[in-house]
Short mmCIF file of C-alpha atoms in Angstrom, two decimals:
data_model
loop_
_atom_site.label_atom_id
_atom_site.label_comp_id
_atom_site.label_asym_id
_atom_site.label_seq_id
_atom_site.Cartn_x
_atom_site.Cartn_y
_atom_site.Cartn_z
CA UNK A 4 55.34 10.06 22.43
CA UNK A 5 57.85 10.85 19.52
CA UNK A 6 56.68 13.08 16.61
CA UNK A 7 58.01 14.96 13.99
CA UNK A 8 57.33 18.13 11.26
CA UNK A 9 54.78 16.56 8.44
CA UNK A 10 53.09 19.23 6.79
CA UNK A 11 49.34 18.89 7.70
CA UNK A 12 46.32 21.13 6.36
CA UNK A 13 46.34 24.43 7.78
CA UNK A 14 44.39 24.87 10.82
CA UNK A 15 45.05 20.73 12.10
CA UNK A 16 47.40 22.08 14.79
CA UNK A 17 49.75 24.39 16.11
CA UNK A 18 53.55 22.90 15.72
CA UNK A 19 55.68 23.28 19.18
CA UNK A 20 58.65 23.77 17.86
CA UNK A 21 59.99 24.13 21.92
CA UNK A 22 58.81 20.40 22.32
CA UNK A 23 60.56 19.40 18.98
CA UNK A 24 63.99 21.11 20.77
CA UNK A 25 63.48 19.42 23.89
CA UNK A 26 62.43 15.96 22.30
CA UNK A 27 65.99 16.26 21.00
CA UNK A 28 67.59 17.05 24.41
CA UNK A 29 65.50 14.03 25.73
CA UNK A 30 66.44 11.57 23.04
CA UNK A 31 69.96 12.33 23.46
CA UNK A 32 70.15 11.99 27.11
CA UNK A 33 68.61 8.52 26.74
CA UNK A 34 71.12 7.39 24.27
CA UNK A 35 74.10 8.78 26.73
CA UNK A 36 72.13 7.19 29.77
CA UNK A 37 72.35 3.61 28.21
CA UNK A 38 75.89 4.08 27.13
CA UNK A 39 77.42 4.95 29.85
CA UNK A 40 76.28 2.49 32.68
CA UNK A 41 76.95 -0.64 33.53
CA UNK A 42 80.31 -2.45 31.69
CA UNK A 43 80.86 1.04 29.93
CA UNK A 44 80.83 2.52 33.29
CA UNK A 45 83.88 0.71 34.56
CA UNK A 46 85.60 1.76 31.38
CA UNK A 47 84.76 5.70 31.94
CA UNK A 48 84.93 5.64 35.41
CA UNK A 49 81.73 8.16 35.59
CA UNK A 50 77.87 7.25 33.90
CA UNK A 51 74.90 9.74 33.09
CA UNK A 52 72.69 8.84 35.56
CA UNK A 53 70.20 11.25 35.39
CA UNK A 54 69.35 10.65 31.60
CA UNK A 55 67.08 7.48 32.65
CA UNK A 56 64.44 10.28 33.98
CA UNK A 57 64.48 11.57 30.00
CA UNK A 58 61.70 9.12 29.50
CA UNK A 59 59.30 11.72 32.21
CA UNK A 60 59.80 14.69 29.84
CA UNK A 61 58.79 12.27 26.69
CA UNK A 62 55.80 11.43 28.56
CA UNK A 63 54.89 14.99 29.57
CA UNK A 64 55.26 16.19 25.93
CA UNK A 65 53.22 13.21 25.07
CA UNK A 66 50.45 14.00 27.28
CA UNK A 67 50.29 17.48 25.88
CA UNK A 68 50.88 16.58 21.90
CA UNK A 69 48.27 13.80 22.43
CA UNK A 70 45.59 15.69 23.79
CA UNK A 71 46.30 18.27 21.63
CA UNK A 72 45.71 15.49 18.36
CA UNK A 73 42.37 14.26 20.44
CA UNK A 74 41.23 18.02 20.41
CA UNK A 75 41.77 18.18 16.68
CA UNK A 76 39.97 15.29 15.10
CA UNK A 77 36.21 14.79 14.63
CA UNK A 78 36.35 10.64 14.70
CA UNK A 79 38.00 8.02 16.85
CA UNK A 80 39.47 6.09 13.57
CA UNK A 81 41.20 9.36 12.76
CA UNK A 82 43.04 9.50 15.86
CA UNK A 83 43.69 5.23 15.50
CA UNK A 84 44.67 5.81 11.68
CA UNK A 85 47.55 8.73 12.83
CA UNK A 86 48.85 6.94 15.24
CA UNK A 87 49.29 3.52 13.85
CA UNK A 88 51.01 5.36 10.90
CA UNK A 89 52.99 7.35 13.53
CA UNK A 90 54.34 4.63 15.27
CA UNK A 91 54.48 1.20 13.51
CA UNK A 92 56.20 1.19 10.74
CA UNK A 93 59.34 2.82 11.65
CA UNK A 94 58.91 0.55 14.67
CA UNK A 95 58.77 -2.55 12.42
CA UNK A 96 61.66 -1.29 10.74
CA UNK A 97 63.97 -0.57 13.88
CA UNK A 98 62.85 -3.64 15.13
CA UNK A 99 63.98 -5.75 11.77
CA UNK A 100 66.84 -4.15 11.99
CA UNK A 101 67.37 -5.13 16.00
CA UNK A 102 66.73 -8.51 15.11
CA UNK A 103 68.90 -9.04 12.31
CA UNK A 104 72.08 -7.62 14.36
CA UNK A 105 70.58 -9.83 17.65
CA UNK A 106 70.78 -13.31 15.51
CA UNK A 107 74.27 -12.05 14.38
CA UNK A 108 75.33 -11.41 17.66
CA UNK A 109 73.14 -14.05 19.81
CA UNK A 110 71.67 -16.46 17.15
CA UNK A 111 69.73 -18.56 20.06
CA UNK A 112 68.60 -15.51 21.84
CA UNK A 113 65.76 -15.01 18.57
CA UNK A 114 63.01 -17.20 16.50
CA UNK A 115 59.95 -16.31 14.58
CA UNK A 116 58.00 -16.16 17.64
CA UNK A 117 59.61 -13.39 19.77
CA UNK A 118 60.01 -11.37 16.35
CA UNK A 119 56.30 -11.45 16.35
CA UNK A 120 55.08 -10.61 19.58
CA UNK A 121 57.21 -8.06 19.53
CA UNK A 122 55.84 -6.28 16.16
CA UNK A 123 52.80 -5.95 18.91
CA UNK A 124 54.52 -3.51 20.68
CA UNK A 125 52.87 -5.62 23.79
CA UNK A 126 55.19 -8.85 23.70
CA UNK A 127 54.82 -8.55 27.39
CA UNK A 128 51.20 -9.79 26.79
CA UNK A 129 53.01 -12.94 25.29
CA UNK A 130 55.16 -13.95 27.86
CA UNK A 131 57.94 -12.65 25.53
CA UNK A 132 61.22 -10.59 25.92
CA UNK A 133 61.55 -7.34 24.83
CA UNK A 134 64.18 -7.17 21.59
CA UNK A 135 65.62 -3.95 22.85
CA UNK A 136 65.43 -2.76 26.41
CA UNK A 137 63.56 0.54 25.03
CA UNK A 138 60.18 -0.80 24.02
CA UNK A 139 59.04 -0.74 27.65
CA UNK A 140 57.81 2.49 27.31
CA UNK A 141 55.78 1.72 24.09
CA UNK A 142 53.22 -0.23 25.79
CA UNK A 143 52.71 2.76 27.75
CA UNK A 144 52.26 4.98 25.35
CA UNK A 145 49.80 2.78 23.40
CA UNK A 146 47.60 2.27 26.86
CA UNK A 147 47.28 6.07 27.44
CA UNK A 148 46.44 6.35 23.45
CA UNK A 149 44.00 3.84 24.94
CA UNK A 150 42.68 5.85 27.93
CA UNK A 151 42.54 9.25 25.94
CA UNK A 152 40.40 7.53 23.24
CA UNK A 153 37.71 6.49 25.80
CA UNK A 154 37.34 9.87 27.08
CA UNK A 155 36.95 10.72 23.01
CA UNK A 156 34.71 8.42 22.28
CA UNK A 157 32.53 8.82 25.82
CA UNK A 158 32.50 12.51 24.71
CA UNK A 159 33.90 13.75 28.10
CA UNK A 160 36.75 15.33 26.56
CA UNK A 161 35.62 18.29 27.96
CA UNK A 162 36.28 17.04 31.77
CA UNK A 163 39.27 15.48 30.94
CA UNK A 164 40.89 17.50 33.75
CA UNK A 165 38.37 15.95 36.93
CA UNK A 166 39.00 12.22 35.32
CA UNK A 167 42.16 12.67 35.40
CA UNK A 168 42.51 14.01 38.94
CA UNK A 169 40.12 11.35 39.69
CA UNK A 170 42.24 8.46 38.04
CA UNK A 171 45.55 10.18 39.98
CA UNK A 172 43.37 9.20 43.59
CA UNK A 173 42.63 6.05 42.17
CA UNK A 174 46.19 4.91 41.29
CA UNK A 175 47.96 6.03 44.31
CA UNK A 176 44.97 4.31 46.59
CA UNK A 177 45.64 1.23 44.28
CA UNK A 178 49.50 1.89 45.39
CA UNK A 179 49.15 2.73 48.92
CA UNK A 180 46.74 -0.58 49.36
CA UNK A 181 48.88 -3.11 47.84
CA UNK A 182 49.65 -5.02 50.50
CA UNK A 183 45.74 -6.05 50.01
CA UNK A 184 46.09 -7.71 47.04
CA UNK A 185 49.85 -8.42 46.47
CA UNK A 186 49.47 -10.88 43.77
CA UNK A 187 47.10 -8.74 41.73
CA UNK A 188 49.15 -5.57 42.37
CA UNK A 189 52.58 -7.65 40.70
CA UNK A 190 50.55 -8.37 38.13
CA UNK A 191 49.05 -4.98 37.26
CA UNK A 192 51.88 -2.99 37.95
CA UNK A 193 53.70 -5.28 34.99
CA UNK A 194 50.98 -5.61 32.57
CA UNK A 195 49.56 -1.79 32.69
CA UNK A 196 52.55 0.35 33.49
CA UNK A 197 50.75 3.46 32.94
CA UNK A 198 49.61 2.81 36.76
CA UNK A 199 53.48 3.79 37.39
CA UNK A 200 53.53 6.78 35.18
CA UNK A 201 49.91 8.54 33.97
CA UNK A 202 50.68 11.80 36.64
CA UNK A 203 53.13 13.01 33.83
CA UNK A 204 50.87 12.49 30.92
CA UNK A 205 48.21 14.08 32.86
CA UNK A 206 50.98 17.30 33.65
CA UNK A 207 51.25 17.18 30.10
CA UNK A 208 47.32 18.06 29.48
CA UNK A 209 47.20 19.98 32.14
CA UNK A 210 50.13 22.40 30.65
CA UNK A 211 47.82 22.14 26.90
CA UNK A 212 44.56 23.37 28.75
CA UNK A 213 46.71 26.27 30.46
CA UNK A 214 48.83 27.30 27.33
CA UNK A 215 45.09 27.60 25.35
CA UNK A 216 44.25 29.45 28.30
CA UNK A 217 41.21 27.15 29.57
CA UNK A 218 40.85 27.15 33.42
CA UNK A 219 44.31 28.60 34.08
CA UNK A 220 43.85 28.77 37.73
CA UNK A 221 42.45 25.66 38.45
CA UNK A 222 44.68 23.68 36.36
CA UNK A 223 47.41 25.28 37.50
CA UNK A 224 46.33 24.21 41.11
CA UNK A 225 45.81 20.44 39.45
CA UNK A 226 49.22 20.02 38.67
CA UNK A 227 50.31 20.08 42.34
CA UNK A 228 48.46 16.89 43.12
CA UNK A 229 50.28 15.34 39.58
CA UNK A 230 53.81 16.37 40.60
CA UNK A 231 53.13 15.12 44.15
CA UNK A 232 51.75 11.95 42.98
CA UNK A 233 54.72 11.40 40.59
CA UNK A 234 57.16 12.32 43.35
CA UNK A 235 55.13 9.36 44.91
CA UNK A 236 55.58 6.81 42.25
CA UNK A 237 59.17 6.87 42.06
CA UNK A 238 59.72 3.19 43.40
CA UNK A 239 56.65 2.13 42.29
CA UNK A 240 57.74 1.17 38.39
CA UNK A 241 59.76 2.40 35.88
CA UNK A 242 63.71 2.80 36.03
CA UNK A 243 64.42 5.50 37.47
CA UNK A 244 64.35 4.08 41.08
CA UNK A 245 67.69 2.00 40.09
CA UNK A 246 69.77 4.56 39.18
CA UNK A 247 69.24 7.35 41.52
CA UNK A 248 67.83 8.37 44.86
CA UNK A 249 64.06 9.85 45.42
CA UNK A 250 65.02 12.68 46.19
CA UNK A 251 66.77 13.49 43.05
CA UNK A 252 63.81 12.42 40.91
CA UNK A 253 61.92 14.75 42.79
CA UNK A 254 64.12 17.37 41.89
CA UNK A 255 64.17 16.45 37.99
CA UNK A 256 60.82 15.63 37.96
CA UNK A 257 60.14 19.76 39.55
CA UNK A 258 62.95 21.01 37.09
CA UNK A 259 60.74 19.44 33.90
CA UNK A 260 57.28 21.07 35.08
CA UNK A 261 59.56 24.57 35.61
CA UNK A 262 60.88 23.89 32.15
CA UNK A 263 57.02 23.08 30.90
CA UNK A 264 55.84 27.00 32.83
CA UNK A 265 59.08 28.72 30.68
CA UNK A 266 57.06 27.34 27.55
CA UNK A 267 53.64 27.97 28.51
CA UNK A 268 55.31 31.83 28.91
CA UNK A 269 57.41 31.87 25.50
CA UNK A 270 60.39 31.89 27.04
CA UNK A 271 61.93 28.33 25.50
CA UNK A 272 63.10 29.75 22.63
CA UNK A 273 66.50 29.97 23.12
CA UNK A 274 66.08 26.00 22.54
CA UNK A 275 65.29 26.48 18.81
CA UNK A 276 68.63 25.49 17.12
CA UNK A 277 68.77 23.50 14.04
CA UNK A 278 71.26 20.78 15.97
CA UNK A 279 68.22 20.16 18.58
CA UNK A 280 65.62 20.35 15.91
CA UNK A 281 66.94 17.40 13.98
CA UNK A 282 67.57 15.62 16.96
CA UNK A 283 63.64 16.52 17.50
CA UNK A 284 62.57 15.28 14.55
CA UNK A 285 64.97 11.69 14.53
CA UNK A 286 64.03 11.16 18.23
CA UNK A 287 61.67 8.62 17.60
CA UNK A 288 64.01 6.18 15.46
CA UNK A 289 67.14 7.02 17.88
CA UNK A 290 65.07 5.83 20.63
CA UNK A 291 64.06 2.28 19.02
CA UNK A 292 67.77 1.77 16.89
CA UNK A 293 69.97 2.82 19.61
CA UNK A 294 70.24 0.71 22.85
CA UNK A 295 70.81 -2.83 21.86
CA UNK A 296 72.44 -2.22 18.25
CA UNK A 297 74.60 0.47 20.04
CA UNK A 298 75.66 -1.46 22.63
CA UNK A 299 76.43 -4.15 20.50
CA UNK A 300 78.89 -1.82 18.56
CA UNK A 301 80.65 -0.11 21.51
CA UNK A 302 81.14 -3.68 23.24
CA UNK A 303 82.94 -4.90 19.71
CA UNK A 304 84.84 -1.87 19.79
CA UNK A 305 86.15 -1.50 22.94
CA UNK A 306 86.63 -5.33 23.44
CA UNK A 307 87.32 -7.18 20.26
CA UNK A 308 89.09 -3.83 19.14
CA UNK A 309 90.51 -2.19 21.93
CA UNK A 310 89.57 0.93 20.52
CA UNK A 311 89.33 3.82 23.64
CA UNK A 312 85.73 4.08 25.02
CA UNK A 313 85.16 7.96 24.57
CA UNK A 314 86.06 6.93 20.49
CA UNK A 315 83.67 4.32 20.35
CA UNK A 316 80.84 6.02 22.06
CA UNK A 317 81.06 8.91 20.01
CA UNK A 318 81.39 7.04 17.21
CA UNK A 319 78.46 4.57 17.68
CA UNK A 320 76.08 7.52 18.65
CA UNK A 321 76.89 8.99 15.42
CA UNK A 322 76.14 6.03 13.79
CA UNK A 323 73.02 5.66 15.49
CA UNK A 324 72.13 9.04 14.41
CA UNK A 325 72.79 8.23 10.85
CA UNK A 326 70.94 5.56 10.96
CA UNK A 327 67.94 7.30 12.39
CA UNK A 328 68.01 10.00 10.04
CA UNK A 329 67.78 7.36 6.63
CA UNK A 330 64.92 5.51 8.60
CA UNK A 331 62.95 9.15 9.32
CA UNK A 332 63.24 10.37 5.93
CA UNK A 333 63.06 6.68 3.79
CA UNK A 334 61.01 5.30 6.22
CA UNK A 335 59.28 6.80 8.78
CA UNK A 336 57.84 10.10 7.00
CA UNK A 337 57.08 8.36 3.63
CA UNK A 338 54.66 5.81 5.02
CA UNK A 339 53.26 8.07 7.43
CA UNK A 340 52.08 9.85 4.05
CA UNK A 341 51.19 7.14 2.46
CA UNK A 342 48.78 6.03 4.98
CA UNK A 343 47.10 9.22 5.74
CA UNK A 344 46.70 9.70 2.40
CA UNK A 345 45.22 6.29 1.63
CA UNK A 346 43.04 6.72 4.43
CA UNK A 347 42.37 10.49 3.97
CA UNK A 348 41.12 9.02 0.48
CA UNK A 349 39.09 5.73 1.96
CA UNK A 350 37.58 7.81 4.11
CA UNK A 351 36.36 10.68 1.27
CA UNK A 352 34.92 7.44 -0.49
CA UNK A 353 33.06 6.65 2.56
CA UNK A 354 31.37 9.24 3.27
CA UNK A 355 30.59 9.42 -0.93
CA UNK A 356 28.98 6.23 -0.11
CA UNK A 357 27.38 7.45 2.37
CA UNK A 358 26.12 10.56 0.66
CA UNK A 359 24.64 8.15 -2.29
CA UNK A 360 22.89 6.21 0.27
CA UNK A 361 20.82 8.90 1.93
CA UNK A 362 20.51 10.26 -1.99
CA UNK A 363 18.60 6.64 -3.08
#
């Protein structure tokens, strides 16, 4: 879902740096999204509604940078290895840091246990709360990383486009039948919340075949049946149905595949701009530190303070940022490094091992 510029060995993969821009544009929309509703709402007078659909174009660009990793490696643990390093332990951090200002701030609301279950990124498996309202869309993330693997490891990446299209029939039939099985369907719908959301992460492939220039014509014609079904799913999970109308999703959700055809064609470059770049390359930690740590600070300024709303907003999204930035570049890039390179060693050992086997 969230990446950002490590040097890898030549020839890994091709660097988007249009999807870097427009992680940035995403990131920050979230962040103004969540502080600017609710209680903060009745202070502006006005909130950002339309930032809650940011989380579509993260999964789009996921789809694409994920399948684009999957086309790049030559074993399953590789792919694993990445994304654990990826994704964890900046998570673990962010969420340390959640934790510590939520037993400040709400000492009962947090024990061991929740702490835990949510290092998991699948508390929701537990029974347990989320620490921040952001880490529903980890799960998801982590289930598609799921999906995509079994089509790696079944060695059907190469008709990855008809299971997908198949898997699209399959989820809206699951949808459209739910009165059949209402219990099951609840329970589904909360546990696997990809059900709610894959038709953008399969856009997302869809654009990666086309831009390599595989089957331009028919997956061009596939990603009607995507948009369509994610026009469908729009009060079927996720957020978005709370905060505005259908057909207003519909219209975002067409305005991010137009934006996704501009840079299949070259022409998102005007979106290359250091500001967006290193909002691009933060996104990930903004995402996790922001919501509940933000909030946290706007709601002491503007009420034990009394400080004006527009201050404290700006003020607590540019701490947010700061923050961010030290956990990227202390953090988030350093063990990212340090695992692949411990495994990129392990793994040269292995096959050594290996080697001196078949030798004796």
């Amino acid at each position: 879902m969230y990446t950002y510029p490590i040097k890898e060995p030549q020839g890994i993969a091709e660097r988007h740096q249009e999807l870097d821009a427009l992680r940035g544009l995403a990131a920050i929309s979230i962040v103004l999204f969540h502080f600017t509703i609710n209680n903060n709402a009745k202070l502006l007078g006005w909130q950002f509604n339309y930032g809650v659909t940011a989380v579509d174009i993260f999964f789009m660009i996921s789809g694409f940078v994920i399948f684009q990793s999957i086309r790049n490696i030559t074993k399953w643990q590789d792919f694993v290895v990445k994304r654990f390093a990826r994704l964890y332990p900046a998570f673990w951090y962010c969420m340390l840091i959640t934790a510590f200002v939520a037993v400040l701030m709400e000492p009962h609301s947090v024990d061991a246990t929740r702490i835990l279950a949510n290092a998991t990124m699948a508390s929701i498996y537990f029974g347990v709360e989320d620490l921040d309202g952001s880490y529903w869309t980890l799960l998801i993330e982590l289930v598609f990383y799921t999906w995509i693997l079994a089509i790696f490891v079944s060695n059907r990446v190469n008709a990855i486009e008809q299971i997908g299209v198949c898997c699209i029939l399959l989820i809206v039939a699951f949808h459209a039948m739910r009165p059949l099985y209402h219990d099951l369907y609840q329970f589904l719908t909360r546990k696997v919340q990809l059900l709610n959301h894959f038709p953008l992460f399969y856009s997302g492939i869809l654009f990666y075949q086309i831009k390599r220039s595989r089957h331009v014509y028919r997956n061009s014609a596939l990603l009607i049946p995507a948009i369509l079904a994610s026009f469908y799913l729009h009060d079927k999970g996720g957020t978005s149905q709370y905060h505005i109308s259908f057909v207003e999703h519909c219209v975002v959700i067409t305005i991010f595949h137009i934006i996704f055809v501009l840079f299949i064609i070259g022409k998102l470059g005007f979106l290359v701009a250091k500001p967006l770049l290193m909002l691009g390359n933060i996104s990930y930690c903004l995402y996790l530190i922001h919501q509940y740590v933000g909030l946290q600070i706007i709601a002491k300024l503007t009420g034990d303070l009394g400080i004006n709303v527009y201050f404290a907003i700006i003020f607590t999204i540019s701490v947010c940022i700061c923050i961010a930035t030290l956990i990227t570049t202390y953090i988030e890039i350093p063990c990212y490094q340090l695992i692949r390179n411990w495994y990129s060693r392990s793994s040269s050992i292995f096959r050594q091992q290996d080697n001196d086997l078949a030798i004796h």
